[in-house]
mmCIF file of C-alpha atoms and ligand atoms in Angstrom:
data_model
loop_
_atom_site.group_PDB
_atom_site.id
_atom_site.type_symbol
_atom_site.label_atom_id
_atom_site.label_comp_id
_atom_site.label_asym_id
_atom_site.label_seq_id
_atom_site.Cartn_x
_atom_site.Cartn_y
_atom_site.Cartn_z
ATOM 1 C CA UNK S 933 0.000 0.000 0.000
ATOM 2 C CA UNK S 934 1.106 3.645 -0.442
ATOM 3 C CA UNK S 935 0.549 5.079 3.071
ATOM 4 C CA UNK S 936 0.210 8.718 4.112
ATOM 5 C CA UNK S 937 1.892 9.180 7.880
ATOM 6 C CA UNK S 938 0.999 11.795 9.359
ATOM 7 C CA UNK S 939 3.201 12.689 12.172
ATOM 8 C CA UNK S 940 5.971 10.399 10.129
ATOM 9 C CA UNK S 941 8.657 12.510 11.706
ATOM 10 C CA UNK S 942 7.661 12.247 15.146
ATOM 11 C CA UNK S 943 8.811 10.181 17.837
ATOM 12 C CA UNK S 944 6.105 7.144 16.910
ATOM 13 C CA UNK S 945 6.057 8.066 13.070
ATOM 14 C CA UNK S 946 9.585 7.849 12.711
ATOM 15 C CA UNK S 947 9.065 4.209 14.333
ATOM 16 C CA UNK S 948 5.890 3.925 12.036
ATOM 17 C CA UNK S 949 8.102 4.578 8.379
ATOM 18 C CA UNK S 950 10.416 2.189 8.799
ATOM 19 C CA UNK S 951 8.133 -0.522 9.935
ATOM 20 C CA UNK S 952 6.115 -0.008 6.870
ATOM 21 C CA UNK S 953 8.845 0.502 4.178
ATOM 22 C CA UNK S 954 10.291 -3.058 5.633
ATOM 23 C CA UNK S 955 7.219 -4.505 5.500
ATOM 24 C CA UNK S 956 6.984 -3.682 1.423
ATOM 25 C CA UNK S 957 4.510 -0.291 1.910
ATOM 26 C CA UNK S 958 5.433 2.743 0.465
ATOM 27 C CA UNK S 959 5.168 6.267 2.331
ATOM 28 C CA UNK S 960 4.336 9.214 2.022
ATOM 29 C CA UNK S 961 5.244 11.635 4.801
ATOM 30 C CA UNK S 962 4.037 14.549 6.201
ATOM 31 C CA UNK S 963 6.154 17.868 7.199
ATOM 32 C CA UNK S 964 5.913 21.300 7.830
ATOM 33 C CA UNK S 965 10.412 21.525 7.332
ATOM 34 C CA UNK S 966 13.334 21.018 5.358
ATOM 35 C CA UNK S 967 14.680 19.310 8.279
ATOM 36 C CA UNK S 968 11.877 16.961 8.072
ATOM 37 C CA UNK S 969 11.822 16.360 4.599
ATOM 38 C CA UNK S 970 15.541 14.990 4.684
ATOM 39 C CA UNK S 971 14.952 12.595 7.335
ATOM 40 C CA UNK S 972 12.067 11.294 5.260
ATOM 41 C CA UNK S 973 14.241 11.066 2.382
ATOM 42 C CA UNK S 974 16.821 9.367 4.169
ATOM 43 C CA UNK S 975 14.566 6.660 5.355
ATOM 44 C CA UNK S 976 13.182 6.082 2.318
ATOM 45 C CA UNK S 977 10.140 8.040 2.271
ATOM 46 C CA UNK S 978 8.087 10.297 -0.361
ATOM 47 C CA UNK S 979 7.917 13.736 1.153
ATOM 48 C CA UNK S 980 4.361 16.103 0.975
ATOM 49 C CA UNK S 981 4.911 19.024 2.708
ATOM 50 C CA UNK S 982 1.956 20.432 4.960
ATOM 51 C CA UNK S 983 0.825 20.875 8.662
ATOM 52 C CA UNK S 984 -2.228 19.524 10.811
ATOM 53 C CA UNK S 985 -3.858 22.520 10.441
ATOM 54 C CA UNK S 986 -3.723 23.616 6.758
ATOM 55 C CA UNK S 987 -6.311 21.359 5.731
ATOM 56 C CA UNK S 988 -6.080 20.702 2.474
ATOM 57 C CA UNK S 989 -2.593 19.672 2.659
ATOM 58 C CA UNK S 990 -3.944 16.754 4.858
ATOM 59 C CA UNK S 991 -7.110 15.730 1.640
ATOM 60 C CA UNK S 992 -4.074 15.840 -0.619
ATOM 61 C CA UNK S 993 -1.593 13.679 1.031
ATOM 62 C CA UNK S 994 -4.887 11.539 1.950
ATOM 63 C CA UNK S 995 -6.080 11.627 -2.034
ATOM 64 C CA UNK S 996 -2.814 10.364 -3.081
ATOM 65 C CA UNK S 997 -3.156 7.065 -0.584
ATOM 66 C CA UNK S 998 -4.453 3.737 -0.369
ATOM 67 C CA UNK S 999 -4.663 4.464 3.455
ATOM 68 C CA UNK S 1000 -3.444 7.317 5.848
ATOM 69 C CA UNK S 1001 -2.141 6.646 9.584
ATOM 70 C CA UNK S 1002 -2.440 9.715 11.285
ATOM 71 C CA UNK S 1003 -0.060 10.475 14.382
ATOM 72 C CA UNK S 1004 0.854 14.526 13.874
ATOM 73 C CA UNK S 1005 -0.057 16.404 16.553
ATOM 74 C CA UNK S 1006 0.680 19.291 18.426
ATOM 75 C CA UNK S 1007 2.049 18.735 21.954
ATOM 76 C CA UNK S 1008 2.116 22.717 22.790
ATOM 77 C CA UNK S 1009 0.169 21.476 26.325
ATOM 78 C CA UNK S 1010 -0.391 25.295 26.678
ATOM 79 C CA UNK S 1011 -2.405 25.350 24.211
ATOM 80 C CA UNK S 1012 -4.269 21.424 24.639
ATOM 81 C CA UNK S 1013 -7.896 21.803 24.215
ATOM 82 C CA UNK S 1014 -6.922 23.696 20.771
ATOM 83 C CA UNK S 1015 -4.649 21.451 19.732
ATOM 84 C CA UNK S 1016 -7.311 18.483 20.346
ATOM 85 C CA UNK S 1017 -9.810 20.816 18.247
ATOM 86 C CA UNK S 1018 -7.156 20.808 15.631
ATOM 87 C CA UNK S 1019 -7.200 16.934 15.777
ATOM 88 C CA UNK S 1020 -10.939 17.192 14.877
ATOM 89 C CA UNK S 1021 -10.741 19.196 11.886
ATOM 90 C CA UNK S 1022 -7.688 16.874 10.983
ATOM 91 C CA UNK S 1023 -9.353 13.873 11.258
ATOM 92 C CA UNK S 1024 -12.292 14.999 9.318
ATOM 93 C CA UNK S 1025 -10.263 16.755 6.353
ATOM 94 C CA UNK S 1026 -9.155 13.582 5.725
ATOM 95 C CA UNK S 1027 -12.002 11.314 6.456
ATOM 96 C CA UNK S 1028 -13.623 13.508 3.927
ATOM 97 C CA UNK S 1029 -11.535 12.202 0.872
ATOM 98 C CA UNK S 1030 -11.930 8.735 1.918
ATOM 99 C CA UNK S 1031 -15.613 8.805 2.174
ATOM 100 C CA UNK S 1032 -16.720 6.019 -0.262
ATOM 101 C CA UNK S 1033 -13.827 3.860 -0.698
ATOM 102 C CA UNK S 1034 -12.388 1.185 1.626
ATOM 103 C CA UNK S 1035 -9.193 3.420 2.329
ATOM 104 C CA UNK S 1036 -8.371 2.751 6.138
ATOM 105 C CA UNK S 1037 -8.054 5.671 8.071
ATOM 106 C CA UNK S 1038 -5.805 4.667 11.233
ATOM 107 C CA UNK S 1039 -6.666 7.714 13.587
ATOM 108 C CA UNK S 1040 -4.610 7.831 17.524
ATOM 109 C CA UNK S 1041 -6.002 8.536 21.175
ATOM 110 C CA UNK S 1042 -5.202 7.533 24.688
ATOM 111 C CA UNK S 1043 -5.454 4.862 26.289
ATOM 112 C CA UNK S 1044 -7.565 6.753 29.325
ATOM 113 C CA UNK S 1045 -10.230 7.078 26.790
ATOM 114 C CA UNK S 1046 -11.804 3.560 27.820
ATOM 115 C CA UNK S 1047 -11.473 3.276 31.113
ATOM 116 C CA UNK S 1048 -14.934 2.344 32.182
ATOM 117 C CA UNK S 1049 -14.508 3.138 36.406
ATOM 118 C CA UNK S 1050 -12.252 3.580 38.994
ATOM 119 C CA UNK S 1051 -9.622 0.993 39.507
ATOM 120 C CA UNK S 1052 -10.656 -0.963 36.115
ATOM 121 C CA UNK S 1053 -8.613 -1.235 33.366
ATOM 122 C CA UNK S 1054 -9.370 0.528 29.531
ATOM 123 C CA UNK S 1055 -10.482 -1.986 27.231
ATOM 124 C CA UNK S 1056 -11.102 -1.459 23.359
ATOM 125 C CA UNK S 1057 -14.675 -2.151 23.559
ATOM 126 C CA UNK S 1058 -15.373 1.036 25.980
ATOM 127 C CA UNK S 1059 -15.444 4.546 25.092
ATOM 128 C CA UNK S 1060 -16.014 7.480 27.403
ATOM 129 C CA UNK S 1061 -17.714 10.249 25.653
ATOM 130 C CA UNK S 1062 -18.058 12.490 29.271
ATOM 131 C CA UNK S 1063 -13.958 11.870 29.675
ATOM 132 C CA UNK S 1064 -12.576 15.235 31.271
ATOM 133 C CA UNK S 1065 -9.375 14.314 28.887
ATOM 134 C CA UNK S 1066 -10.146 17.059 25.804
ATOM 135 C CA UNK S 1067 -8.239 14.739 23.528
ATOM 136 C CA UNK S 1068 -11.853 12.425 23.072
ATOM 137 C CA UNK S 1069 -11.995 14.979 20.633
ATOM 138 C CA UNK S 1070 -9.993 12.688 18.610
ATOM 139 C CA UNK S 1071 -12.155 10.137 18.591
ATOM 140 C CA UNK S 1072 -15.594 11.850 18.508
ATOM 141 C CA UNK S 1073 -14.458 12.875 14.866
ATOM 142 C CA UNK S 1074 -13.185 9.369 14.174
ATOM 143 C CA UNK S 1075 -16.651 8.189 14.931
ATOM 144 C CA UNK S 1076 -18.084 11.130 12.991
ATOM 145 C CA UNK S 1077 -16.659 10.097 9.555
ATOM 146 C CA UNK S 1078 -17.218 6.316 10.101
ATOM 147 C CA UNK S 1079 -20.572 7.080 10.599
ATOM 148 C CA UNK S 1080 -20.085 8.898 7.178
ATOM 149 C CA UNK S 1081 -19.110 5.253 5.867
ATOM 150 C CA UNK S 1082 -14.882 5.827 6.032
ATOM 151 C CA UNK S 1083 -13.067 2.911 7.130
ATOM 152 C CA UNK S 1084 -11.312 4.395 10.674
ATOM 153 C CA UNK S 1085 -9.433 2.616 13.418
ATOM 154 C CA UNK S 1086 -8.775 3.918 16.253
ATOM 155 C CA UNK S 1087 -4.833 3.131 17.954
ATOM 156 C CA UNK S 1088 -5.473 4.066 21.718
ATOM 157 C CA UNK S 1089 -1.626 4.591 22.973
ATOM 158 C CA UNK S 1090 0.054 4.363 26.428
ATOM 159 C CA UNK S 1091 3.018 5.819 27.642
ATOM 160 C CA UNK S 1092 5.383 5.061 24.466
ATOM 161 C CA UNK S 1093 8.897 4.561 25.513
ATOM 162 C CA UNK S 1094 12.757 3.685 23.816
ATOM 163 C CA UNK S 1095 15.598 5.176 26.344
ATOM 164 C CA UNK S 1096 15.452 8.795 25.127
ATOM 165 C CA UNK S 1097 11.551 9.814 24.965
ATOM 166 C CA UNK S 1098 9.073 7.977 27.487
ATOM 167 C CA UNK S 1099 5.264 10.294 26.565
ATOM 168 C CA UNK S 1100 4.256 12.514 29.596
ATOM 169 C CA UNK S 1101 7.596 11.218 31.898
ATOM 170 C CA UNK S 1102 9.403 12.612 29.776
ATOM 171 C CA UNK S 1103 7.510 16.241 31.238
ATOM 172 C CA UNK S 1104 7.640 15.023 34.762
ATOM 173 C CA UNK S 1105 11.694 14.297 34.126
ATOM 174 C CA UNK S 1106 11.426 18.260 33.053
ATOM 175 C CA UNK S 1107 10.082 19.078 35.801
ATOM 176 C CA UNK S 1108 11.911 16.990 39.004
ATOM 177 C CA UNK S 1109 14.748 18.534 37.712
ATOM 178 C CA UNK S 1110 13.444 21.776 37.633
ATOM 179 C CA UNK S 1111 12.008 21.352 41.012
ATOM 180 C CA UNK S 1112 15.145 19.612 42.084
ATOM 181 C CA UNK S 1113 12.612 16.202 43.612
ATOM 182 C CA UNK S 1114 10.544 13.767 42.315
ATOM 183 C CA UNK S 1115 7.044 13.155 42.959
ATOM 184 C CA UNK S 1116 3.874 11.625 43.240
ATOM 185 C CA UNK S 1117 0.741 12.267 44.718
ATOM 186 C CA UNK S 1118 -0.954 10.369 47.854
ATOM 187 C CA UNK S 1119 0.737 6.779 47.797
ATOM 188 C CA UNK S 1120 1.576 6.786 44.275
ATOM 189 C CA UNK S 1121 -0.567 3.668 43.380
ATOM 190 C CA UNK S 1122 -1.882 5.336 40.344
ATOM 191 C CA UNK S 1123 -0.870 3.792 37.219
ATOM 192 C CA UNK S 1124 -0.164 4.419 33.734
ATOM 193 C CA UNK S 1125 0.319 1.562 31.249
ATOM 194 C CA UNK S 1126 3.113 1.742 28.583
ATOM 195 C CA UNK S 1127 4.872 0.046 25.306
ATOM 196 C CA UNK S 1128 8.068 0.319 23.764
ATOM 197 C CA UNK S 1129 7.875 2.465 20.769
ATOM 198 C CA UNK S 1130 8.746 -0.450 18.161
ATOM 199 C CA UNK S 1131 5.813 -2.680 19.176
ATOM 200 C CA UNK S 1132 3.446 0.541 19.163
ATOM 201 C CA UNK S 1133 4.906 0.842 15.215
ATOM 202 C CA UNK S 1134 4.379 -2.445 14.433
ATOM 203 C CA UNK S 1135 0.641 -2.423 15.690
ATOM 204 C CA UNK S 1136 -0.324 0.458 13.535
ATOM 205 C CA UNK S 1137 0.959 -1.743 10.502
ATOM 206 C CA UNK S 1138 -1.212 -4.664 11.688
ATOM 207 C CA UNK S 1139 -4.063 -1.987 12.497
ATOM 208 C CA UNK S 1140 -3.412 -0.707 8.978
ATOM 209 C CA UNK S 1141 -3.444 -4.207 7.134
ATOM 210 C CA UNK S 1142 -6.300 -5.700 8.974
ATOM 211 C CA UNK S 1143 -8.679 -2.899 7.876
ATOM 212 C CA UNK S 1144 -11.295 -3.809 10.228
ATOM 213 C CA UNK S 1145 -13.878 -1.008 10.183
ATOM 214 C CA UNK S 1146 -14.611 0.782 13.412
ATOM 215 C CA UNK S 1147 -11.946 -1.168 15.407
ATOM 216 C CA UNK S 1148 -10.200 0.340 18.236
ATOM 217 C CA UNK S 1149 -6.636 -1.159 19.837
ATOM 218 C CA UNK S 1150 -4.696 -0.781 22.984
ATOM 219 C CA UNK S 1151 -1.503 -0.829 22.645
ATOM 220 C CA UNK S 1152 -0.329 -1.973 25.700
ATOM 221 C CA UNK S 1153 2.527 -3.944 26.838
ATOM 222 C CA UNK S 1154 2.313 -3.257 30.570
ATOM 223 C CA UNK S 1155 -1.322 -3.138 32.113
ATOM 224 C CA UNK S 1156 0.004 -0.326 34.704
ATOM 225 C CA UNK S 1157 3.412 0.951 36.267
ATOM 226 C CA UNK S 1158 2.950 2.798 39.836
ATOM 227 C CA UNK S 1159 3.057 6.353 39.752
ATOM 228 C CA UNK S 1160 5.546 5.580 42.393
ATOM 229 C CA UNK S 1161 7.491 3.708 40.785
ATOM 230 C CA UNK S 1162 8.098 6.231 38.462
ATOM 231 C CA UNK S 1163 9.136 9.208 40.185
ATOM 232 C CA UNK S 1164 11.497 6.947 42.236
ATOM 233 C CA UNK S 1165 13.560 5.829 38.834
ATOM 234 C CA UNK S 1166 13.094 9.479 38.451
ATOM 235 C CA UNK S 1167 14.796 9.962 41.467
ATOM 236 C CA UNK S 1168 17.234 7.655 41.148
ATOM 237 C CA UNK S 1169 18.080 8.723 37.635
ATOM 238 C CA UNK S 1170 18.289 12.926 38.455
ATOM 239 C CA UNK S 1171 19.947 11.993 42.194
ATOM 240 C CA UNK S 1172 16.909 14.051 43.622
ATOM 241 C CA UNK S 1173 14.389 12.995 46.484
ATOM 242 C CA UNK S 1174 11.429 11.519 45.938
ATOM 243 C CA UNK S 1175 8.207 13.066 47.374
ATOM 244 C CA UNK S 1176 4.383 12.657 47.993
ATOM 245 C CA UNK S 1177 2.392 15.510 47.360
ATOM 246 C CA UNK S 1178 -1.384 16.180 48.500
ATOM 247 C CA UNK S 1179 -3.274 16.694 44.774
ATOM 248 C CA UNK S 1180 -2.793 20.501 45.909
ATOM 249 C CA UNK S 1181 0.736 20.581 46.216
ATOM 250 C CA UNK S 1182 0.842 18.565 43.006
ATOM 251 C CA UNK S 1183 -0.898 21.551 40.793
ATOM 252 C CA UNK S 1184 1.593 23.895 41.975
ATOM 253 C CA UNK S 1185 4.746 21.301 41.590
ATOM 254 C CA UNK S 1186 3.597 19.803 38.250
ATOM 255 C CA UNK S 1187 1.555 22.641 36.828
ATOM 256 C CA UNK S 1188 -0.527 21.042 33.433
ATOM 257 C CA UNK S 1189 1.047 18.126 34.379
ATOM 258 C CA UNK S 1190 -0.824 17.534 37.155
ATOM 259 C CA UNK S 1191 -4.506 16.365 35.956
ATOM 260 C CA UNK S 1192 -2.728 13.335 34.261
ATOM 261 C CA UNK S 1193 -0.392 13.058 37.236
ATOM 262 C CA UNK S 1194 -3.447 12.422 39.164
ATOM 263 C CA UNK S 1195 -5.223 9.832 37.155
ATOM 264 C CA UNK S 1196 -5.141 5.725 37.460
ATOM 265 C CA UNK S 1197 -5.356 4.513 34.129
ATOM 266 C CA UNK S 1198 -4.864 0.939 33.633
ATOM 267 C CA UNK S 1199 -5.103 -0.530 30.467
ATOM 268 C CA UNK S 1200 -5.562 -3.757 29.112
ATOM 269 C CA UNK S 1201 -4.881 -5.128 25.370
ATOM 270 C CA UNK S 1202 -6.763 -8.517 26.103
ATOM 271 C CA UNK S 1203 -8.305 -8.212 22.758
ATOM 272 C CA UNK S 1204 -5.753 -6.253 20.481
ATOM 273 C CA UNK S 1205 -3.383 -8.881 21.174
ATOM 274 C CA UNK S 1206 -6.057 -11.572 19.924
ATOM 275 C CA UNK S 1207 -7.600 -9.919 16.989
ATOM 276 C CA UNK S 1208 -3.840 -9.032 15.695
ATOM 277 C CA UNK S 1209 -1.935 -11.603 17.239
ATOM 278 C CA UNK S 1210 0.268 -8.460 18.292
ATOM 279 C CA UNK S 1211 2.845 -9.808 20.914
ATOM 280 C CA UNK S 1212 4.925 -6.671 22.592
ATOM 281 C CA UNK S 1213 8.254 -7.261 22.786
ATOM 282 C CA UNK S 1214 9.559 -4.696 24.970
ATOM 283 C CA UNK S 1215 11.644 -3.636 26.627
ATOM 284 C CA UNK S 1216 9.361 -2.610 29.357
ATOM 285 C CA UNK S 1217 9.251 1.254 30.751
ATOM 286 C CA UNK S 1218 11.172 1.049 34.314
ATOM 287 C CA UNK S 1219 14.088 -0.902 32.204
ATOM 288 C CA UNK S 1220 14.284 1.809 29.401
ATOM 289 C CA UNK S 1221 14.222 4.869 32.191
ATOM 290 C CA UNK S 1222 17.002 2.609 33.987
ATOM 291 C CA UNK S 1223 19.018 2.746 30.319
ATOM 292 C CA UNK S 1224 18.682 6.577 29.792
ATOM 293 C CA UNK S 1225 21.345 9.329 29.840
ATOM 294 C CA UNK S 1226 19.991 11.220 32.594
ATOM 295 C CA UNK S 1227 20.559 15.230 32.375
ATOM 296 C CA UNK S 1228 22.950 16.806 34.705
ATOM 297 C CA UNK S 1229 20.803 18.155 37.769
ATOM 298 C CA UNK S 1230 19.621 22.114 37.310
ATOM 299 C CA UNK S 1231 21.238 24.646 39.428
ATOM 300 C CA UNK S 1232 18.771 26.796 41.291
HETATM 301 N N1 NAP V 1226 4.491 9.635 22.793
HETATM 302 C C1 NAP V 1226 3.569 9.123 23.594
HETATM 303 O O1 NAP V 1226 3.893 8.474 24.611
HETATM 304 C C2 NAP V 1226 2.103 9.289 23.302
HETATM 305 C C3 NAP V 1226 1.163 8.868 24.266
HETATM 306 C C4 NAP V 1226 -0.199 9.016 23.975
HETATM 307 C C5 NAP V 1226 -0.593 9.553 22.771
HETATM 308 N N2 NAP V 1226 0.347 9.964 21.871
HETATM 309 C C6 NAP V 1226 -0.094 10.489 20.588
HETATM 310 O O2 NAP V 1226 0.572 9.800 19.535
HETATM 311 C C7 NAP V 1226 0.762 10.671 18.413
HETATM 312 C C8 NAP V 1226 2.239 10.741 18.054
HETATM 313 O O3 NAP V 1226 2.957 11.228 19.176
HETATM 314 P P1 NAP V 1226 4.527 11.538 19.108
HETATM 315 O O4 NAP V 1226 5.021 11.424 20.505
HETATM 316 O O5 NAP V 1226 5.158 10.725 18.039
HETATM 317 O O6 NAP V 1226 4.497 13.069 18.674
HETATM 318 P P2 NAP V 1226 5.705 14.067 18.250
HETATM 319 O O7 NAP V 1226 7.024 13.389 18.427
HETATM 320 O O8 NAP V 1226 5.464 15.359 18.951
HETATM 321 O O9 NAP V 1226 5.474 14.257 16.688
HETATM 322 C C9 NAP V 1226 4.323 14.891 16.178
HETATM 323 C C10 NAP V 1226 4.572 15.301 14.735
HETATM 324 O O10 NAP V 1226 3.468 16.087 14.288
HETATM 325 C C11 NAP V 1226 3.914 16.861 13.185
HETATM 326 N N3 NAP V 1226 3.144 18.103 13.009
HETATM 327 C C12 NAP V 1226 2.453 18.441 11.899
HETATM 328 N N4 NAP V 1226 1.870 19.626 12.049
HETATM 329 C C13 NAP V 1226 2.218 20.077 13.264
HETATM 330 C C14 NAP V 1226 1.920 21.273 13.971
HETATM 331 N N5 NAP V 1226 1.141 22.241 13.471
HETATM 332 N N6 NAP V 1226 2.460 21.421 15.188
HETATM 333 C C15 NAP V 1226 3.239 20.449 15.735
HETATM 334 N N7 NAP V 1226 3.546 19.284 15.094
HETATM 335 C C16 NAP V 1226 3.032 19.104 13.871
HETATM 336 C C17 NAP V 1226 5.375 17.140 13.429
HETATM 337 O O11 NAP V 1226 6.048 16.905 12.200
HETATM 338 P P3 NAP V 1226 6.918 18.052 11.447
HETATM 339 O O12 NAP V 1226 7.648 18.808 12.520
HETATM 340 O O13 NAP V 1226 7.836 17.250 10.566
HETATM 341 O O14 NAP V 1226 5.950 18.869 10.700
HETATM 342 C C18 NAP V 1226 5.800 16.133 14.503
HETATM 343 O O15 NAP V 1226 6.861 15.337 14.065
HETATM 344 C C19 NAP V 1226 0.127 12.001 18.844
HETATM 345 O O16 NAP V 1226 -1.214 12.010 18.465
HETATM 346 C C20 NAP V 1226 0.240 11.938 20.353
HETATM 347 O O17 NAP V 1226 -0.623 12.826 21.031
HETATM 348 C C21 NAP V 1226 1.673 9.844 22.115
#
C-alpha cells in the first residue's frame, strides 16, 4: 500500500516509516520543514509538505493514498484543548476524501479514553464520551466520519517509551529537575500503562493491514506501572528525592502536568493482542528509564 503518515517525523512516526517501508509499503510523509523532509528522504520516504492545520494539505496527502495513519499532533500542552480541536478538523479533512472507498483511516487517542470506572482497566470495547481528557476529541471525529461510511481505526496509545523519549515522563523528568525532587501524589498507586515504541509501530501496521472497520486497539505492553514507581527511577536517575504531594501541592509542583499526574489509568490489550496476534516485545518502561542518559541536575 502507499501510506500517508501523518506525524511520520515524530517520535512514533519515525518508528511507524520504517516498519512499513520493511514490511513492502510505500510512504508518504508529512512535514511542515526542510529538516523533516531529509529525514524522510533518508529513510526512504516520499515527502508532501503540509501541517495539521492547513487542511487541504492533509485531503491531498490523503487523495494520493491507499490508506493514511495519522499520528501529527501538536504537543504545545499550553495550548491542549486547541490542539485536540485541531485533531478534529484533521481527522475529518481527511475522512472527507476517503468517504466512499475502503481506504483505512488509522486515527490515535489515549489509552484513558476507555477506562470504564475507577480501579478498572481501559479496554477497546469502551469509550467514554463524558472523559474530562479534551483529547476524546480525537475520537468523537473518528466516529463522525465512520458514521459517514470511512473505514477508521482507532490506535489508543500508552506511555510510548525507547531510552530517550518515554510520553508525559518525559515532562515530569522536566520538571523533578526543575524542582530539584521527584514526585507523586498520595501513595503513588496510580498507574499508567506503557509500550516500547517499536511494538506501538508495528501495531499500527497490523491496524493498517487488517482494515477492520470501526476497530479500536490498545496498545499496551504493561497493564500499569505505579506512579511511584516512576518518580522513584526518576529519582534515582536525576539523584533528587522523591516526594508525595497532596493533589494541591501537586498543581503547583507539576503545573498542566498535574490532571494526568493524578489519574489511574490501567489498560488492558486482552483483545488487540487476539484480533492481531500483536505480541509486545519490549523492553518494558522502568528498564528503558534505567538505560537513559539522565541530564545533569539544574542549578537553582
Ligand atoms: N508519545 C507518547 O507516549 C504518546 C502517548 C499518547 C498519545 N500519543 C499520541 O501519539 C501521536 C504521536 O505522538 P509523538 O510522541 O510521536 O508526537 P511528536 O514526536 O510530537 O510528533 C508529532 C509530529 O506532528 C507533526 N506536526 C504536523 N503539524 C504540526 C503542527 N502544526 N504542530 C506540531 N507538530 C506538527 C510534526 O512533524 P513536522 O515537525 O515534521 O511537521 C511532529 O513530528 C500524537 O497524536 C500523540 O498525542 C503519544
Amino acid at each position: 500500500m502507499r501510506v500517508f503518515v501523518t506525524g511520520a517525523t515524530g517520535f512514533i512516526g519515525s518508528a511507524i516509516v520504517p516498519e512499513l517501508i520493511n514490511a513492502g509499503h510505500q510512504v508518504l510523509g508529512l512535514t511542515r520543514s526542510e529538516a523533516g523532509a531529509q529525514s524522510l528522504i533518508a529513510a526512504g520516504a516520499e515527502v508532501h509538505r503540509g501541517n495539521i492545520e492547513d487542511l487541504e494539505s492533509l485531503r491531498s496527502g490523503a487523495a494520493k493514498s491507499d490508506g493514511v495513519i495519522h499520528t501529527a499532533f501538536n504537543h504545545d500542552f499550553s495550548k491542549f484543548v486547541q490542539n485536540c480541536e485541531n485533531d478534529r478538523r484533521a481527522i475529518e479533512a481527511m475522512g472527507d476524501v476517503l468517504v466512499g472507498s475502503d481506504r483505512p483511516l488509522i486515527i490515535t487517542s489515549g489509552t484513558g479514553m476507555g477506562n470504564p470506572g475507577p480501579g478498572q482497566p481501559a479496554t477497546e470495547d469502551h469509550f467514554d464520551p463524558n472523559h474530562p481528557n479534551p483529547r476524546k476529541a480525537s475520537e468523537v471525529a473518528g466516529a463522525a466520519v465512520a458514521d459517514r461510511g470511512v473505514n477508521v481505526s482507532v490506535v489508543r496509545l500508552p506511555q510510548v517509551h525507547d531510552t530517550v523519549k518515554q510520553g508525559l515522563i518525559t515532562y515530569a523528568i522536566q520538571v523533578a529537575r526543575e524542582k530539584g525532587a521527584s514526585a507523586y501524589i498520595g501513595e503513588g498507586l496510580n498507574r499508567w500503562p506503557a509500550a516500547h515504541v517499536l511494538d506501538v509501530a508495528r501495531l499500527y501496521r497490523l491496524a493498517l493491514e487488517k482494515r477492520e472497520a470501526g476497530s479500536r486497539y490498545n496498545a499496551v505492553a504493561e497493564e500499569g506501572v505505579s506512579m511511584r514507581e516512576i518518580a522513584e527511577v526518576i529519582g534515582r536517575g536525576l539523584k533528587v528525592p522523591v516526594v508525595s504531594l497532596s493533589q494541591q501541592e501537586a498543581q503547583a509542583h507539576f503545573g498542566w502536568l498535574a490532571m494526568f499526574v493524578s489519574y489511574d489509568m490501567p489498560a488492558s490489550s486482552a483483545q488487540t493482542r487476539r484480533r492481531l496476534g500483536w505480541r509486545p516485545t519490549g523492553p518494558g518502561l522502568i528498564a528503558d528509564l534505567e538505560q537513559m542518559r539522565w541530564p545533569e541536575p539544574a542549578t537553582h
